[in-house]
Amino acid sequence: MINENNKGYTLLFAIIVSAMVLSIATFILSVSRKQFILTSAARESTLAIYAADSGIQCAVMGYQEGLFSTTTQFIITCEGQVYFPQPQELDGSTALALGLNASESVITTSELPLTIGLGCAMITIIDGRESAAPNRHKVIIESRGYNIYDDENSNIICPKKTPRTEERAIRLIYND
């Protein structure tokens, strides 16, 4: 004799097992997706910091070789390319924030994009006199590295503005 109350038990059991397997698969997929995003972000961040480091090395080599100063044209040689950034005057509030004397010293800054491997770097060179000690020379070199750049018609656009763009910066301060 078959008990009428047991009808559909197998179907209910199959639905519960299927729901559990689907839930576990969804959880694993969600975790895997998040791990993939974090890994990609770490890779892109590494490219950006390497670009910043390469940019700062190019600028430091130029500084140590005496290739740039406030009185002459800046020249930076990096990865076989020669760059001639144009000096520009730095505004007074930025100079004071950096500890430079805005009124008595010649302060120049120059931003120049360098393509480095897969990424690029924007180098800023600020040259002036310290506000606390006007007879001391101060040079600030900052390199902002980016993981991606755009090369439209041989015109470097650094950085390329995308949601994937990562920026990392390194700043060196020289006091003479």
PDB file of C-alpha atoms in Angstrom:
ATOM      1  CA  MET A   1       0.000   0.000   0.000  1.00  0.00           C
ATOM      2  CA  ILE A   2       1.325   3.382  -1.003  1.00  0.00           C
ATOM      3  CA  ASN A   3       1.051   6.240   1.406  1.00  0.00           C
ATOM      4  CA  GLU A   4      -0.630   9.185  -0.341  1.00  0.00           C
ATOM      5  CA  ASN A   5       1.221  11.735   1.861  1.00  0.00           C
ATOM      6  CA  ASN A   6       4.666  10.950   0.340  1.00  0.00           C
ATOM      7  CA  LYS A   7       3.807  12.133  -3.185  1.00  0.00           C
ATOM      8  CA  GLY A   8       6.160  14.872  -4.444  1.00  0.00           C
ATOM      9  CA  TYR A   9       8.875  14.218  -1.866  1.00  0.00           C
ATOM     10  CA  THR A  10      11.447  13.454  -4.557  1.00  0.00           C
ATOM     11  CA  LEU A  11      10.546  16.610  -6.466  1.00  0.00           C
ATOM     12  CA  LEU A  12      10.832  18.746  -3.324  1.00  0.00           C
ATOM     13  CA  PHE A  13      14.187  17.153  -2.472  1.00  0.00           C
ATOM     14  CA  ALA A  14      15.480  17.797  -6.031  1.00  0.00           C
ATOM     15  CA  ILE A  15      14.405  21.456  -5.891  1.00  0.00           C
ATOM     16  CA  ILE A  16      16.105  21.998  -2.509  1.00  0.00           C
ATOM     17  CA  VAL A  17      19.349  20.346  -3.663  1.00  0.00           C
ATOM     18  CA  SER A  18      19.306  22.347  -6.934  1.00  0.00           C
ATOM     19  CA  ALA A  19      18.756  25.599  -5.024  1.00  0.00           C
ATOM     20  CA  MET A  20      21.669  24.836  -2.688  1.00  0.00           C
ATOM     21  CA  VAL A  21      24.005  23.965  -5.573  1.00  0.00           C
ATOM     22  CA  LEU A  22      22.967  27.128  -7.426  1.00  0.00           C
ATOM     23  CA  SER A  23      23.537  29.249  -4.291  1.00  0.00           C
ATOM     24  CA  ILE A  24      27.010  27.788  -3.774  1.00  0.00           C
ATOM     25  CA  ALA A  25      27.901  28.311  -7.445  1.00  0.00           C
ATOM     26  CA  THR A  26      26.677  31.938  -7.288  1.00  0.00           C
ATOM     27  CA  PHE A  27      28.751  32.563  -4.152  1.00  0.00           C
ATOM     28  CA  ILE A  28      31.898  31.086  -5.722  1.00  0.00           C
ATOM     29  CA  LEU A  29      31.371  33.114  -8.890  1.00  0.00           C
ATOM     30  CA  SER A  30      30.896  36.302  -6.856  1.00  0.00           C
ATOM     31  CA  VAL A  31      34.090  35.719  -4.863  1.00  0.00           C
ATOM     32  CA  SER A  32      36.037  34.871  -8.033  1.00  0.00           C
ATOM     33  CA  ARG A  33      34.826  38.054  -9.740  1.00  0.00           C
ATOM     34  CA  LYS A  34      35.891  40.211  -6.788  1.00  0.00           C
ATOM     35  CA  GLN A  35      39.300  38.529  -6.676  1.00  0.00           C
ATOM     36  CA  PHE A  36      39.745  39.139 -10.404  1.00  0.00           C
ATOM     37  CA  ILE A  37      38.914  42.840  -9.971  1.00  0.00           C
ATOM     38  CA  LEU A  38      41.349  43.193  -7.053  1.00  0.00           C
ATOM     39  CA  THR A  39      44.105  41.403  -8.946  1.00  0.00           C
ATOM     40  CA  SER A  40      43.595  43.613 -12.003  1.00  0.00           C
ATOM     41  CA  ALA A  41      43.691  46.758  -9.849  1.00  0.00           C
ATOM     42  CA  ALA A  42      46.923  45.604  -8.192  1.00  0.00           C
ATOM     43  CA  ARG A  43      48.512  44.948 -11.591  1.00  0.00           C
ATOM     44  CA  GLU A  44      47.474  48.379 -12.906  1.00  0.00           C
ATOM     45  CA  SER A  45      48.717  50.051  -9.719  1.00  0.00           C
ATOM     46  CA  THR A  46      52.074  48.321 -10.117  1.00  0.00           C
ATOM     47  CA  LEU A  47      52.376  49.621 -13.682  1.00  0.00           C
ATOM     48  CA  ALA A  48      51.625  53.152 -12.432  1.00  0.00           C
ATOM     49  CA  ILE A  49      54.223  53.060  -9.647  1.00  0.00           C
ATOM     50  CA  TYR A  50      56.856  51.683 -12.051  1.00  0.00           C
ATOM     51  CA  ALA A  51      56.085  54.523 -14.482  1.00  0.00           C
ATOM     52  CA  ALA A  52      56.416  57.072 -11.654  1.00  0.00           C
ATOM     53  CA  ASP A  53      59.702  55.511 -10.551  1.00  0.00           C
ATOM     54  CA  SER A  54      61.084  55.548 -14.095  1.00  0.00           C
ATOM     55  CA  GLY A  55      60.045  59.181 -14.516  1.00  0.00           C
ATOM     56  CA  ILE A  56      61.706  60.242 -11.275  1.00  0.00           C
ATOM     57  CA  GLN A  57      64.899  58.404 -12.269  1.00  0.00           C
ATOM     58  CA  CYS A  58      65.012  60.245 -15.599  1.00  0.00           C
ATOM     59  CA  ALA A  59      64.565  63.606 -13.855  1.00  0.00           C
ATOM     60  CA  VAL A  60      67.128  62.824 -11.142  1.00  0.00           C
ATOM     61  CA  MET A  61      69.705  61.796 -13.741  1.00  0.00           C
ATOM     62  CA  GLY A  62      69.114  65.101 -15.509  1.00  0.00           C
ATOM     63  CA  TYR A  63      69.473  66.990 -12.218  1.00  0.00           C
ATOM     64  CA  GLN A  64      72.670  65.198 -11.216  1.00  0.00           C
ATOM     65  CA  GLU A  65      74.199  65.771 -14.645  1.00  0.00           C
ATOM     66  CA  GLY A  66      73.299  69.462 -14.427  1.00  0.00           C
ATOM     67  CA  LEU A  67      71.053  69.324 -17.470  1.00  0.00           C
ATOM     68  CA  PHE A  68      68.453  71.684 -16.090  1.00  0.00           C
ATOM     69  CA  SER A  69      68.367  74.851 -14.018  1.00  0.00           C
ATOM     70  CA  THR A  70      66.313  78.011 -13.709  1.00  0.00           C
ATOM     71  CA  THR A  71      68.562  79.941 -16.077  1.00  0.00           C
ATOM     72  CA  THR A  72      68.748  77.479 -18.950  1.00  0.00           C
ATOM     73  CA  GLN A  73      66.411  75.275 -20.920  1.00  0.00           C
ATOM     74  CA  PHE A  74      65.387  72.053 -19.185  1.00  0.00           C
ATOM     75  CA  ILE A  75      66.665  68.939 -20.946  1.00  0.00           C
ATOM     76  CA  ILE A  76      65.757  65.424 -19.916  1.00  0.00           C
ATOM     77  CA  THR A  77      66.917  62.303 -21.714  1.00  0.00           C
ATOM     78  CA  CYS A  78      64.862  59.231 -20.984  1.00  0.00           C
ATOM     79  CA  GLU A  79      64.792  55.867 -22.746  1.00  0.00           C
ATOM     80  CA  GLY A  80      66.641  57.264 -25.759  1.00  0.00           C
ATOM     81  CA  GLN A  81      64.285  60.240 -26.146  1.00  0.00           C
ATOM     82  CA  VAL A  82      65.183  63.860 -25.441  1.00  0.00           C
ATOM     83  CA  TYR A  83      62.543  66.088 -23.831  1.00  0.00           C
ATOM     84  CA  PHE A  84      62.562  69.882 -23.700  1.00  0.00           C
ATOM     85  CA  PRO A  85      59.869  70.957 -21.233  1.00  0.00           C
ATOM     86  CA  GLN A  86      59.020  74.645 -21.150  1.00  0.00           C
ATOM     87  CA  PRO A  87      59.510  76.457 -17.808  1.00  0.00           C
ATOM     88  CA  GLN A  88      56.492  78.264 -16.421  1.00  0.00           C
ATOM     89  CA  GLU A  89      56.135  80.589 -13.445  1.00  0.00           C
ATOM     90  CA  LEU A  90      54.717  79.027 -10.291  1.00  0.00           C
ATOM     91  CA  ASP A  91      51.925  80.888  -8.478  1.00  0.00           C
ATOM     92  CA  GLY A  92      52.676  82.329  -5.035  1.00  0.00           C
ATOM     93  CA  SER A  93      50.249  80.275  -2.948  1.00  0.00           C
ATOM     94  CA  THR A  94      51.615  76.994  -4.322  1.00  0.00           C
ATOM     95  CA  ALA A  95      55.169  78.220  -3.694  1.00  0.00           C
ATOM     96  CA  LEU A  96      54.382  79.048  -0.064  1.00  0.00           C
ATOM     97  CA  ALA A  97      52.686  75.672   0.435  1.00  0.00           C
ATOM     98  CA  LEU A  98      55.911  74.001  -0.750  1.00  0.00           C
ATOM     99  CA  GLY A  99      58.081  76.092   1.590  1.00  0.00           C
ATOM    100  CA  LEU A 100      59.462  78.318  -1.153  1.00  0.00           C
ATOM    101  CA  ASN A 101      59.912  82.090  -1.123  1.00  0.00           C
ATOM    102  CA  ALA A 102      57.424  83.337  -3.703  1.00  0.00           C
ATOM    103  CA  SER A 103      58.582  86.972  -3.803  1.00  0.00           C
ATOM    104  CA  GLU A 104      62.376  86.833  -3.878  1.00  0.00           C
ATOM    105  CA  SER A 105      63.257  83.791  -5.917  1.00  0.00           C
ATOM    106  CA  VAL A 106      62.934  82.698  -9.483  1.00  0.00           C
ATOM    107  CA  ILE A 107      60.575  79.746  -9.359  1.00  0.00           C
ATOM    108  CA  THR A 108      59.938  77.715 -12.435  1.00  0.00           C
ATOM    109  CA  THR A 109      57.951  74.600 -12.977  1.00  0.00           C
ATOM    110  CA  SER A 110      57.634  72.336 -15.910  1.00  0.00           C
ATOM    111  CA  GLU A 111      55.333  69.421 -16.564  1.00  0.00           C
ATOM    112  CA  LEU A 112      56.298  66.987 -19.228  1.00  0.00           C
ATOM    113  CA  PRO A 113      54.825  63.647 -20.263  1.00  0.00           C
ATOM    114  CA  LEU A 114      57.160  60.701 -20.666  1.00  0.00           C
ATOM    115  CA  THR A 115      56.015  57.434 -22.200  1.00  0.00           C
ATOM    116  CA  ILE A 116      57.508  54.582 -20.231  1.00  0.00           C
ATOM    117  CA  GLY A 117      56.697  51.063 -21.348  1.00  0.00           C
ATOM    118  CA  LEU A 118      52.958  50.548 -21.147  1.00  0.00           C
ATOM    119  CA  GLY A 119      52.403  53.628 -18.991  1.00  0.00           C
ATOM    120  CA  CYS A 120      53.457  57.234 -18.822  1.00  0.00           C
ATOM    121  CA  ALA A 121      54.683  59.737 -16.255  1.00  0.00           C
ATOM    122  CA  MET A 122      54.119  63.450 -15.786  1.00  0.00           C
ATOM    123  CA  ILE A 123      57.231  65.025 -14.297  1.00  0.00           C
ATOM    124  CA  THR A 124      56.968  68.347 -12.478  1.00  0.00           C
ATOM    125  CA  ILE A 125      60.176  70.205 -11.612  1.00  0.00           C
ATOM    126  CA  ILE A 126      59.967  73.138  -9.212  1.00  0.00           C
ATOM    127  CA  ASP A 127      63.102  75.158  -8.677  1.00  0.00           C
ATOM    128  CA  GLY A 128      63.448  78.011  -6.206  1.00  0.00           C
ATOM    129  CA  ARG A 129      64.710  79.383  -2.885  1.00  0.00           C
ATOM    130  CA  GLU A 130      63.508  78.272   0.540  1.00  0.00           C
ATOM    131  CA  SER A 131      61.312  80.726   2.424  1.00  0.00           C
ATOM    132  CA  ALA A 132      62.901  79.889   5.803  1.00  0.00           C
ATOM    133  CA  ALA A 133      66.471  80.243   4.480  1.00  0.00           C
ATOM    134  CA  PRO A 134      66.550  82.467   1.336  1.00  0.00           C
ATOM    135  CA  ASN A 135      70.189  81.589   0.618  1.00  0.00           C
ATOM    136  CA  ARG A 136      69.322  77.870   0.281  1.00  0.00           C
ATOM    137  CA  HIS A 137      68.356  76.465  -3.071  1.00  0.00           C
ATOM    138  CA  LYS A 138      65.473  73.967  -3.173  1.00  0.00           C
ATOM    139  CA  VAL A 139      64.436  71.686  -6.020  1.00  0.00           C
ATOM    140  CA  ILE A 140      61.273  69.595  -5.881  1.00  0.00           C
ATOM    141  CA  ILE A 141      60.888  66.841  -8.464  1.00  0.00           C
ATOM    142  CA  GLU A 142      57.565  65.053  -8.603  1.00  0.00           C
ATOM    143  CA  SER A 143      56.685  62.202 -10.910  1.00  0.00           C
ATOM    144  CA  ARG A 144      53.092  61.073 -11.321  1.00  0.00           C
ATOM    145  CA  GLY A 145      52.935  57.673 -12.972  1.00  0.00           C
ATOM    146  CA  TYR A 146      49.943  56.345 -14.879  1.00  0.00           C
ATOM    147  CA  ASN A 147      49.228  52.846 -16.090  1.00  0.00           C
ATOM    148  CA  ILE A 148      47.789  53.900 -19.454  1.00  0.00           C
ATOM    149  CA  TYR A 149      48.293  56.646 -22.011  1.00  0.00           C
ATOM    150  CA  ASP A 150      46.821  57.605 -25.359  1.00  0.00           C
ATOM    151  CA  ASP A 151      48.926  58.120 -28.448  1.00  0.00           C
ATOM    152  CA  GLU A 152      46.718  59.938 -30.951  1.00  0.00           C
ATOM    153  CA  ASN A 153      48.562  61.044 -34.095  1.00  0.00           C
ATOM    154  CA  SER A 154      51.927  60.889 -32.259  1.00  0.00           C
ATOM    155  CA  ASN A 155      50.604  63.358 -29.679  1.00  0.00           C
ATOM    156  CA  ILE A 156      51.004  61.811 -26.243  1.00  0.00           C
ATOM    157  CA  ILE A 157      48.036  62.312 -23.964  1.00  0.00           C
ATOM    158  CA  CYS A 158      49.127  61.427 -20.455  1.00  0.00           C
ATOM    159  CA  PRO A 159      47.134  60.147 -18.694  1.00  0.00           C
ATOM    160  CA  LYS A 160      44.379  58.671 -20.767  1.00  0.00           C
ATOM    161  CA  LYS A 161      41.151  59.329 -18.859  1.00  0.00           C
ATOM    162  CA  THR A 162      39.421  55.989 -18.344  1.00  0.00           C
ATOM    163  CA  PRO A 163      37.846  54.269 -15.339  1.00  0.00           C
ATOM    164  CA  ARG A 164      40.890  51.947 -15.313  1.00  0.00           C
ATOM    165  CA  THR A 165      43.441  54.757 -14.988  1.00  0.00           C
ATOM    166  CA  GLU A 166      45.621  54.438 -11.882  1.00  0.00           C
ATOM    167  CA  GLU A 167      47.870  57.234 -10.599  1.00  0.00           C
ATOM    168  CA  ARG A 168      50.838  56.896  -8.258  1.00  0.00           C
ATOM    169  CA  ALA A 169      53.243  59.688  -7.303  1.00  0.00           C
ATOM    170  CA  ILE A 170      56.809  59.997  -6.021  1.00  0.00           C
ATOM    171  CA  ARG A 171      58.271  63.297  -4.788  1.00  0.00           C
ATOM    172  CA  LEU A 172      61.937  64.099  -4.157  1.00  0.00           C
ATOM    173  CA  ILE A 173      63.174  67.278  -2.466  1.00  0.00           C
ATOM    174  CA  TYR A 174      66.749  68.482  -2.906  1.00  0.00           C
ATOM    175  CA  ASN A 175      68.163  71.190  -0.664  1.00  0.00           C
ATOM    176  CA  ASP A 176      71.496  72.807  -1.576  1.00  0.00           C
TER     177      ASP A 176
END
